[in-house]
Structure formats: C-alpha cells, structure tokens
mmCIF file of C-alpha atoms and ligand atoms in Angstrom:
data_model
loop_
_atom_site.group_PDB
_atom_site.id
_atom_site.type_symbol
_atom_site.label_atom_id
_atom_site.label_comp_id
_atom_site.label_asym_id
_atom_site.label_seq_id
_atom_site.Cartn_x
_atom_site.Cartn_y
_atom_site.Cartn_z
ATOM 1 C CA UNK A 835 134.057 125.291 86.611
ATOM 2 C CA UNK A 836 131.665 122.286 86.745
ATOM 3 C CA UNK A 837 128.000 123.079 86.222
ATOM 4 C CA UNK A 838 126.942 122.117 89.738
ATOM 5 C CA UNK A 839 129.186 124.780 91.168
ATOM 6 C CA UNK A 840 127.676 127.313 88.780
ATOM 7 C CA UNK A 841 124.194 126.416 90.030
ATOM 8 C CA UNK A 842 125.233 126.701 93.666
ATOM 9 C CA UNK A 843 127.060 129.973 93.042
ATOM 10 C CA UNK A 844 123.949 131.327 91.358
ATOM 11 C CA UNK A 845 121.759 130.232 94.275
ATOM 12 C CA UNK A 846 124.146 131.980 96.654
ATOM 13 C CA UNK A 847 124.041 135.166 94.556
ATOM 14 C CA UNK A 848 127.760 134.848 93.859
ATOM 15 C CA UNK A 849 127.172 134.874 90.135
ATOM 16 C CA UNK A 850 125.521 137.238 87.704
ATOM 17 C CA UNK A 851 122.317 135.821 86.274
ATOM 18 C CA UNK A 852 119.715 137.435 84.101
ATOM 19 C CA UNK A 853 116.419 135.829 85.054
ATOM 20 C CA UNK A 854 115.671 138.054 88.043
ATOM 21 C CA UNK A 855 117.323 141.258 86.857
ATOM 22 C CA UNK A 856 115.121 144.168 87.954
ATOM 23 C CA UNK A 857 113.584 145.865 84.944
ATOM 24 C CA UNK A 858 114.040 149.626 84.568
ATOM 25 C CA UNK A 859 110.927 151.565 85.573
ATOM 26 C CA UNK A 860 108.770 152.671 82.650
ATOM 27 C CA UNK A 861 106.321 155.546 82.578
ATOM 28 C CA UNK A 862 103.395 154.472 84.706
ATOM 29 C CA UNK A 863 99.713 155.229 84.411
ATOM 30 C CA UNK A 864 97.041 155.206 87.111
ATOM 31 C CA UNK A 865 95.997 151.744 85.926
ATOM 32 C CA UNK A 866 99.571 150.464 86.327
ATOM 33 C CA UNK A 867 99.590 151.698 89.912
ATOM 34 C CA UNK A 868 96.591 149.582 90.900
ATOM 35 C CA UNK A 869 97.565 146.821 93.291
ATOM 36 C CA UNK A 870 96.047 143.366 93.229
ATOM 37 C CA UNK A 871 94.637 141.513 96.211
ATOM 38 C CA UNK A 872 97.325 138.842 95.676
ATOM 39 C CA UNK A 873 100.033 141.477 96.117
ATOM 40 C CA UNK A 874 98.409 142.766 99.290
ATOM 41 C CA UNK A 875 98.043 139.259 100.685
ATOM 42 C CA UNK A 876 101.594 138.286 99.937
ATOM 43 C CA UNK A 877 102.885 141.500 101.538
ATOM 44 C CA UNK A 878 101.232 140.428 104.789
ATOM 45 C CA UNK A 879 102.265 136.758 104.631
ATOM 46 C CA UNK A 880 105.955 137.066 104.001
ATOM 47 C CA UNK A 881 108.322 134.177 104.716
ATOM 48 C CA UNK A 882 110.295 134.508 107.970
ATOM 49 C CA UNK A 883 113.573 134.898 106.015
ATOM 50 C CA UNK A 884 114.292 136.548 102.682
ATOM 51 C CA UNK A 885 115.963 134.296 100.143
ATOM 52 C CA UNK A 886 118.148 137.174 98.941
ATOM 53 C CA UNK A 887 119.801 137.300 102.388
ATOM 54 C CA UNK A 888 119.342 133.690 103.435
ATOM 55 C CA UNK A 889 119.732 131.350 100.462
ATOM 56 C CA UNK A 890 118.402 127.854 101.101
ATOM 57 C CA UNK A 891 119.431 124.821 99.069
ATOM 58 C CA UNK A 892 117.387 121.654 99.537
ATOM 59 C CA UNK A 893 119.246 118.346 99.232
ATOM 60 C CA UNK A 894 117.069 115.461 98.102
ATOM 61 C CA UNK A 895 117.523 111.878 96.961
ATOM 62 C CA UNK A 896 116.511 108.393 98.058
ATOM 63 C CA UNK A 897 117.461 106.901 101.415
ATOM 64 C CA UNK A 898 121.190 106.160 101.221
ATOM 65 C CA UNK A 899 121.739 108.181 98.033
ATOM 66 C CA UNK A 900 124.625 110.001 99.742
ATOM 67 C CA UNK A 901 122.974 113.284 100.741
ATOM 68 C CA UNK A 902 124.631 113.574 104.141
ATOM 69 C CA UNK A 903 128.007 112.533 102.765
ATOM 70 C CA UNK A 904 128.014 115.167 100.034
ATOM 71 C CA UNK A 905 126.589 117.861 102.331
ATOM 72 C CA UNK A 906 129.684 117.513 104.513
ATOM 73 C CA UNK A 907 131.803 118.363 101.442
ATOM 74 C CA UNK A 908 129.643 121.328 100.503
ATOM 75 C CA UNK A 909 129.834 122.734 104.024
ATOM 76 C CA UNK A 910 133.601 122.856 103.709
ATOM 77 C CA UNK A 911 133.486 124.386 100.252
ATOM 78 C CA UNK A 912 130.834 127.039 100.810
ATOM 79 C CA UNK A 913 130.463 127.770 104.527
ATOM 80 C CA UNK A 914 126.914 126.429 104.624
ATOM 81 C CA UNK A 915 125.036 125.672 107.797
ATOM 82 C CA UNK A 916 123.971 122.064 107.197
ATOM 83 C CA UNK A 917 120.613 121.142 108.696
ATOM 84 C CA UNK A 918 119.435 117.557 108.325
ATOM 85 C CA UNK A 919 115.680 117.302 108.889
ATOM 86 C CA UNK A 920 116.131 113.668 109.995
ATOM 87 C CA UNK A 921 118.809 114.661 112.545
ATOM 88 C CA UNK A 922 116.601 117.457 113.925
ATOM 89 C CA UNK A 923 113.705 115.012 114.290
ATOM 90 C CA UNK A 924 115.924 112.424 116.011
ATOM 91 C CA UNK A 925 117.216 115.121 118.409
ATOM 92 C CA UNK A 926 113.644 116.178 119.210
ATOM 93 C CA UNK A 927 112.646 112.527 119.656
ATOM 94 C CA UNK A 928 115.401 112.123 122.269
ATOM 95 C CA UNK A 929 114.934 115.486 123.984
ATOM 96 C CA UNK A 930 113.719 114.888 127.533
ATOM 97 C CA UNK A 931 110.235 116.299 127.943
ATOM 98 C CA UNK A 932 109.464 116.557 124.227
ATOM 99 C CA UNK A 933 105.742 116.322 123.555
ATOM 100 C CA UNK A 934 106.495 114.719 120.199
ATOM 101 C CA UNK A 935 109.154 112.129 121.086
ATOM 102 C CA UNK A 936 106.947 109.042 120.866
ATOM 103 C CA UNK A 937 105.154 110.252 117.765
ATOM 104 C CA UNK A 938 108.427 110.960 115.940
ATOM 105 C CA UNK A 939 109.876 107.551 116.921
ATOM 106 C CA UNK A 940 106.855 105.744 115.485
ATOM 107 C CA UNK A 941 106.898 107.694 112.213
ATOM 108 C CA UNK A 942 110.644 107.185 111.697
ATOM 109 C CA UNK A 943 110.516 103.448 112.435
ATOM 110 C CA UNK A 944 107.702 103.102 109.896
ATOM 111 C CA UNK A 945 109.519 105.268 107.341
ATOM 112 C CA UNK A 946 106.579 107.663 107.369
ATOM 113 C CA UNK A 947 106.750 111.429 107.144
ATOM 114 C CA UNK A 948 106.266 113.255 110.433
ATOM 115 C CA UNK A 949 103.482 115.895 110.327
ATOM 116 C CA UNK A 950 104.886 118.921 108.543
ATOM 117 C CA UNK A 951 104.225 121.475 111.297
ATOM 118 C CA UNK A 952 106.759 119.740 113.563
ATOM 119 C CA UNK A 953 109.544 119.485 110.995
ATOM 120 C CA UNK A 954 109.052 122.955 109.535
ATOM 121 C CA UNK A 955 109.116 124.489 113.038
ATOM 122 C CA UNK A 956 112.282 122.574 113.966
ATOM 123 C CA UNK A 957 113.962 123.808 110.786
ATOM 124 C CA UNK A 958 112.853 127.400 111.292
ATOM 125 C CA UNK A 959 114.083 127.373 114.891
ATOM 126 C CA UNK A 960 117.432 125.885 113.860
ATOM 127 C CA UNK A 961 117.847 128.487 111.102
ATOM 128 C CA UNK A 962 117.028 131.319 113.492
ATOM 129 C CA UNK A 963 119.489 129.961 116.066
ATOM 130 C CA UNK A 964 122.248 129.729 113.440
ATOM 131 C CA UNK A 965 121.561 133.269 112.228
ATOM 132 C CA UNK A 966 121.654 134.599 115.797
ATOM 133 C CA UNK A 967 124.867 132.775 116.653
ATOM 134 C CA UNK A 968 126.994 135.595 115.263
ATOM 135 C CA UNK A 969 128.686 133.181 112.903
ATOM 136 C CA UNK A 970 131.322 134.616 110.594
ATOM 137 C CA UNK A 971 132.554 133.418 107.221
ATOM 138 C CA UNK A 972 131.539 133.740 103.598
ATOM 139 C CA UNK A 973 127.848 134.662 103.355
ATOM 140 C CA UNK A 974 127.483 135.201 107.111
ATOM 141 C CA UNK A 975 126.865 138.604 108.622
ATOM 142 C CA UNK A 976 123.999 140.069 110.670
ATOM 143 C CA UNK A 977 120.751 138.775 109.131
ATOM 144 C CA UNK A 978 122.574 136.852 106.402
ATOM 145 C CA UNK A 979 123.464 133.163 106.193
ATOM 146 C CA UNK A 980 123.341 130.192 103.840
ATOM 147 C CA UNK A 981 121.720 126.851 104.477
ATOM 148 C CA UNK A 982 121.823 123.326 103.093
ATOM 149 C CA UNK A 983 118.649 121.573 104.138
ATOM 150 C CA UNK A 984 119.183 117.855 103.821
ATOM 151 C CA UNK A 985 116.375 115.294 103.445
ATOM 152 C CA UNK A 986 113.634 117.904 103.192
ATOM 153 C CA UNK A 987 111.033 118.564 101.794
ATOM 154 C CA UNK A 988 109.922 114.946 101.563
ATOM 155 C CA UNK A 989 106.331 115.771 100.651
ATOM 156 C CA UNK A 990 104.505 118.497 98.703
ATOM 157 C CA UNK A 991 102.764 120.009 101.729
ATOM 158 C CA UNK A 992 106.138 120.548 103.440
ATOM 159 C CA UNK A 993 107.598 122.158 100.318
ATOM 160 C CA UNK A 994 104.779 124.656 100.035
ATOM 161 C CA UNK A 995 104.672 125.451 103.743
ATOM 162 C CA UNK A 996 108.436 126.027 103.933
ATOM 163 C CA UNK A 997 108.623 128.174 100.785
ATOM 164 C CA UNK A 998 105.656 130.277 101.927
ATOM 165 C CA UNK A 999 106.275 130.599 105.642
ATOM 166 C CA UNK A 1000 110.009 130.142 106.228
ATOM 167 C CA UNK A 1001 112.098 130.955 103.155
ATOM 168 C CA UNK A 1002 111.759 130.495 99.421
ATOM 169 C CA UNK A 1003 114.264 127.848 98.399
ATOM 170 C CA UNK A 1004 116.816 128.724 95.735
ATOM 171 C CA UNK A 1005 117.958 125.333 94.426
ATOM 172 C CA UNK A 1006 117.444 121.585 94.869
ATOM 173 C CA UNK A 1007 120.447 119.268 94.674
ATOM 174 C CA UNK A 1008 119.150 115.852 93.725
ATOM 175 C CA UNK A 1009 121.371 112.826 94.340
ATOM 176 C CA UNK A 1010 120.272 109.686 92.575
ATOM 177 C CA UNK A 1011 121.381 106.084 92.268
ATOM 178 C CA UNK A 1012 119.772 102.629 92.043
ATOM 179 C CA UNK A 1013 117.644 101.149 94.794
ATOM 180 C CA UNK A 1014 119.965 98.133 94.870
ATOM 181 C CA UNK A 1015 122.958 100.393 95.575
ATOM 182 C CA UNK A 1016 121.068 102.360 98.246
ATOM 183 C CA UNK A 1017 119.970 99.168 99.998
ATOM 184 C CA UNK A 1018 123.540 97.854 99.998
ATOM 185 C CA UNK A 1019 124.862 101.109 101.474
ATOM 186 C CA UNK A 1020 122.181 101.326 104.150
ATOM 187 C CA UNK A 1021 122.675 97.723 105.271
ATOM 188 C CA UNK A 1022 126.381 98.447 105.565
ATOM 189 C CA UNK A 1023 125.648 101.675 107.460
ATOM 190 C CA UNK A 1024 123.344 99.674 109.776
ATOM 191 C CA UNK A 1025 126.385 97.885 111.208
ATOM 192 C CA UNK A 1026 127.418 101.089 112.993
ATOM 193 C CA UNK A 1027 124.682 103.745 112.701
ATOM 194 C CA UNK A 1028 122.437 102.642 115.573
ATOM 195 C CA UNK A 1029 119.492 104.014 113.552
ATOM 196 C CA UNK A 1030 116.201 102.275 114.243
ATOM 197 C CA UNK A 1031 115.241 102.581 110.576
ATOM 198 C CA UNK A 1032 118.452 101.090 109.133
ATOM 199 C CA UNK A 1033 116.970 97.589 108.799
ATOM 200 C CA UNK A 1034 115.587 95.907 105.709
ATOM 201 C CA UNK A 1035 111.887 96.228 106.644
ATOM 202 C CA UNK A 1036 112.125 99.979 107.421
ATOM 203 C CA UNK A 1037 114.350 100.628 104.390
ATOM 204 C CA UNK A 1038 111.785 99.061 102.033
ATOM 205 C CA UNK A 1039 109.064 101.277 103.554
ATOM 206 C CA UNK A 1040 111.316 104.335 103.139
ATOM 207 C CA UNK A 1041 111.858 103.480 99.464
ATOM 208 C CA UNK A 1042 108.092 103.306 98.932
ATOM 209 C CA UNK A 1043 107.430 106.623 100.666
ATOM 210 C CA UNK A 1044 110.281 108.188 98.701
ATOM 211 C CA UNK A 1045 108.735 107.125 95.373
ATOM 212 C CA UNK A 1046 105.177 108.054 96.297
ATOM 213 C CA UNK A 1047 105.730 111.270 98.246
ATOM 214 C CA UNK A 1048 109.169 112.712 97.487
ATOM 215 C CA UNK A 1049 109.498 112.138 93.747
ATOM 216 C CA UNK A 1050 106.535 114.497 93.108
ATOM 217 C CA UNK A 1051 108.418 117.195 95.047
ATOM 218 C CA UNK A 1052 111.447 116.752 92.793
ATOM 219 C CA UNK A 1053 109.189 116.944 89.729
ATOM 220 C CA UNK A 1054 107.526 120.083 91.116
ATOM 221 C CA UNK A 1055 110.867 121.890 91.517
ATOM 222 C CA UNK A 1056 112.153 120.444 88.263
ATOM 223 C CA UNK A 1057 109.312 122.167 86.389
ATOM 224 C CA UNK A 1058 110.518 125.425 87.959
ATOM 225 C CA UNK A 1059 114.053 124.774 86.646
ATOM 226 C CA UNK A 1060 115.400 124.548 90.190
ATOM 227 C CA UNK A 1061 116.838 121.007 90.229
ATOM 228 C CA UNK A 1062 120.502 120.055 89.716
ATOM 229 C CA UNK A 1063 120.871 116.274 89.422
ATOM 230 C CA UNK A 1064 123.993 114.349 90.438
ATOM 231 C CA UNK A 1065 123.913 110.787 89.164
ATOM 232 C CA UNK A 1066 125.564 107.849 90.813
ATOM 233 C CA UNK A 1067 127.890 107.040 87.928
ATOM 234 C CA UNK A 1068 129.455 110.435 88.464
ATOM 235 C CA UNK A 1069 129.569 110.014 92.223
ATOM 236 C CA UNK A 1070 130.959 106.501 92.064
ATOM 237 C CA UNK A 1071 134.041 107.566 90.190
ATOM 238 C CA UNK A 1072 134.997 109.840 93.068
ATOM 239 C CA UNK A 1073 132.753 109.092 96.039
ATOM 240 C CA UNK A 1074 134.813 110.793 98.687
ATOM 241 C CA UNK A 1075 135.904 113.779 96.722
ATOM 242 C CA UNK A 1076 134.126 117.069 97.079
ATOM 243 C CA UNK A 1077 131.116 117.741 94.877
ATOM 244 C CA UNK A 1078 133.308 120.500 93.485
ATOM 245 C CA UNK A 1079 134.850 118.041 91.065
ATOM 246 C CA UNK A 1080 131.556 116.550 89.958
ATOM 247 C CA UNK A 1081 129.457 117.567 87.011
ATOM 248 C CA UNK A 1082 125.733 117.382 86.499
ATOM 249 C CA UNK A 1083 123.512 116.578 83.575
HETATM 250 N N1 ATP B 1586 129.065 107.535 96.455
HETATM 251 C C1 ATP B 1586 129.068 106.616 97.422
HETATM 252 N N2 ATP B 1586 129.573 105.397 97.185
HETATM 253 C C2 ATP B 1586 129.560 104.462 98.157
HETATM 254 N N3 ATP B 1586 129.075 104.638 99.409
HETATM 255 C C3 ATP B 1586 128.578 105.841 99.689
HETATM 256 C C4 ATP B 1586 128.538 106.895 98.719
HETATM 257 N N4 ATP B 1586 127.943 107.981 99.291
HETATM 258 C C5 ATP B 1586 127.619 107.618 100.548
HETATM 259 N N5 ATP B 1586 128.004 106.354 100.804
HETATM 260 C C6 ATP B 1586 127.775 105.594 102.049
HETATM 261 O O1 ATP B 1586 126.418 105.190 102.022
HETATM 262 C C7 ATP B 1586 125.807 105.355 103.301
HETATM 263 C C8 ATP B 1586 124.644 106.335 103.175
HETATM 264 O O2 ATP B 1586 125.165 107.621 102.864
HETATM 265 P P1 ATP B 1586 124.518 108.915 103.487
HETATM 266 O O3 ATP B 1586 124.315 108.729 104.949
HETATM 267 O O4 ATP B 1586 125.324 110.075 103.035
HETATM 268 O O5 ATP B 1586 123.117 108.854 102.718
HETATM 269 P P2 ATP B 1586 121.826 109.714 102.895
HETATM 270 O O6 ATP B 1586 121.293 109.955 101.544
HETATM 271 O O7 ATP B 1586 122.107 110.919 103.755
HETATM 272 O O8 ATP B 1586 120.910 108.670 103.683
HETATM 273 P P3 ATP B 1586 119.614 108.885 104.609
HETATM 274 O O9 ATP B 1586 118.596 109.596 103.796
HETATM 275 O O10 ATP B 1586 119.191 107.502 104.944
HETATM 276 O O11 ATP B 1586 120.052 109.647 105.814
HETATM 277 C C9 ATP B 1586 126.881 105.864 104.229
HETATM 278 O O12 ATP B 1586 127.376 104.776 104.978
HETATM 279 C C10 ATP B 1586 127.955 106.437 103.295
HETATM 280 O O13 ATP B 1586 129.216 106.268 103.854
HETATM 281 O O1 LIG B 1587 111.251 116.089 106.486
HETATM 282 C C1 LIG B 1587 111.398 114.979 107.021
HETATM 283 C C2 LIG B 1587 112.617 114.326 107.080
HETATM 284 C C3 LIG B 1587 112.701 113.110 107.699
HETATM 285 N N1 LIG B 1587 111.592 112.537 108.245
HETATM 286 C C4 LIG B 1587 111.661 111.226 108.928
HETATM 287 O O2 LIG B 1587 112.979 110.940 109.360
HETATM 288 C C5 LIG B 1587 113.410 109.718 108.742
HETATM 289 C C6 LIG B 1587 114.885 109.717 108.542
HETATM 290 O O3 LIG B 1587 115.267 110.775 107.676
HETATM 291 P P1 LIG B 1587 116.771 110.851 107.077
HETATM 292 O O4 LIG B 1587 116.778 112.014 106.144
HETATM 293 O O5 LIG B 1587 116.989 109.550 106.363
HETATM 294 O O6 LIG B 1587 117.695 111.027 108.227
HETATM 295 C C7 LIG B 1587 112.552 109.585 107.489
HETATM 296 O O7 LIG B 1587 112.448 108.268 106.994
HETATM 297 C C8 LIG B 1587 111.217 110.110 108.020
HETATM 298 O O8 LIG B 1587 110.569 109.133 108.801
HETATM 299 C C9 LIG B 1587 110.388 113.174 108.174
HETATM 300 O O9 LIG B 1587 109.362 112.668 108.664
HETATM 301 N N2 LIG B 1587 110.309 114.398 107.570
#
C-alpha cells in the first residue's frame, strides 16, 4: 500500500499506530495526582469536535497545485466530506444579505487572506451541518465524520485558532509543483472558471501570499511530523488517477 494511504489510514484511525497508545496506569502518589493550571484551562477550552471522532485532514499547496482535483479522488476513496475554504468564502460572498460579501470579494480579488474569524466560523458551521445531516458511510455515524479541509489554514493564526477551537487536525496533505506549472494551469482554468482571481495579476499576488503566509504553516506542521508531501513529478505521471496510486517522499 503506498505511503500516502498509510498516512491517511492512520489519521482516520483505521490503522494501528504506537505514538498515542495509552500507557498503563502506574502506582500514583499524591504528587502525581496534582493537576496543573494548563490542564484545567484546556479542560474548559476544548475544541468543538474531538479529533478521535472527527478526523480532519488539511489539504495545502500553492494556487493551482491540484488540491481540489485530488480531493475529489480522496472523497471517492474514503467517504470524506470535502470542504473547500475558498468555496465557502465564495458562497458567503454571494449569499444575499451577507454582512461580509463585499469584504470577502475584495480580499479574494487581491489574493489576501480573509480575517480568520470569518473563515473558521464558516468551516465550523459547515462541519456541524455535515455531522447533523445523518450521513451514512465509512466513518459516519452519530457524532462521527471525516473531513478534508482544502485550502486552509493559509496562515498561522488560522491554524492555531482551528486546532484550538474547532478540531485538532490529524494530517496535512501537501501538494507541490513549480510556480511556472501552477501559473499555466490557472491561466487555462481561467478560460472557464469565472473566478475573479484567475487572472495573471491576482495569481501573482496569490503566489506571494502563499510563500509569505502559508509556507510557514506547512513548516509548522512539518515540525510536528504531520505533513505528507505529494510532488508534481509523481502527480504528472498519473494526474487523473486517484491519489491511491501515488506515493510520497
Ligand atoms: N496534475 C495535474 N496536471 C495537470 N493539470 C492539473 C493537475 N492537477 C490539476 N490540474 C488542473 O489545474 C487546474 C487547477 O487545479 P485545482 O483547481 O485542483 O487546483 P487547486 O490547488 O485547488 O487551486 P486553487 O487553490 O486555486 O483553488 C485545474 O484546471 C485542474 O484541472
Ligand atoms: O482560508 C482561506 C482560504 C481562502 N481564502 C481566500 O480565497 C481565495 C481563493 O481560495 P482557493 O483555495 O484558491 O479557492 C484565496 O486566494 C484567499 O483570498 C482565504 O482568505 N482564507
């Protein structure tokens, strides 16, 4: 089985892994029983969803790296609910009566990152709605579900807010290719996408924001051993075939 599937299976608790095995209780002393203020605080500021019941996989990569394309494959393979942060923002932008429509439009056109409170709330609401839908399938039962969150977190503040307040992420799938290739793909996509940011000026701004704001997020999760990278040379050999057949380095 290719390594990427192992990583996903582990994130979905389908696979045995040793790192978080509960340790058998040892004889305790009064000192051992003391609780720290950090423990008390974290008990009162729990994320909305528990990662053991609701595994979340972030999907990151530059604009046009193929995140959305590969997510569609993973949905079929693993029964994920796929939430694209960009799609949720565009839906909110176009929702009649939205207080944030104009703000979101301006940020997207400029390739800037919308204030985190808006995006994190949209994601939390969408997750809650999916969990309450009564969906069936692998990983789905009352209070349980599995999510692929595409194009998020784009910035460190979002990553921390989501992990703390919504759900601790289990894995980051990182799709990477050259800027030249991404530009070519996005200009091609522009012929049909109707996206206001699929034009050369916006794309260049998105590349800059990606390097300055999103790469540090990938490094942050990488240091935690949570990143699985899929490189373009692997993707290119089978671009339309499920990630199932791909390997990672
Ligand atoms: N491996 C690939 N080889 C060639 N073209 C691809 C490949 N993957 C995706 N594409 C095409 O490139 C374009 C961008 O892909 P996609 O929308 O999946 O990227 P994305 O990373 O989700 O982009 P964005 O962040 O801008 O939403 C699409 O038109 C898609 O059909
Ligand atoms: O967390 C996010 C995700 C996206 N945005 C804005 O949306 C556009 C388009 O995102 P795609 O993932 O390419 O659909 C992005 O350039 C940002 O402006 C965001 O602000 N926060």
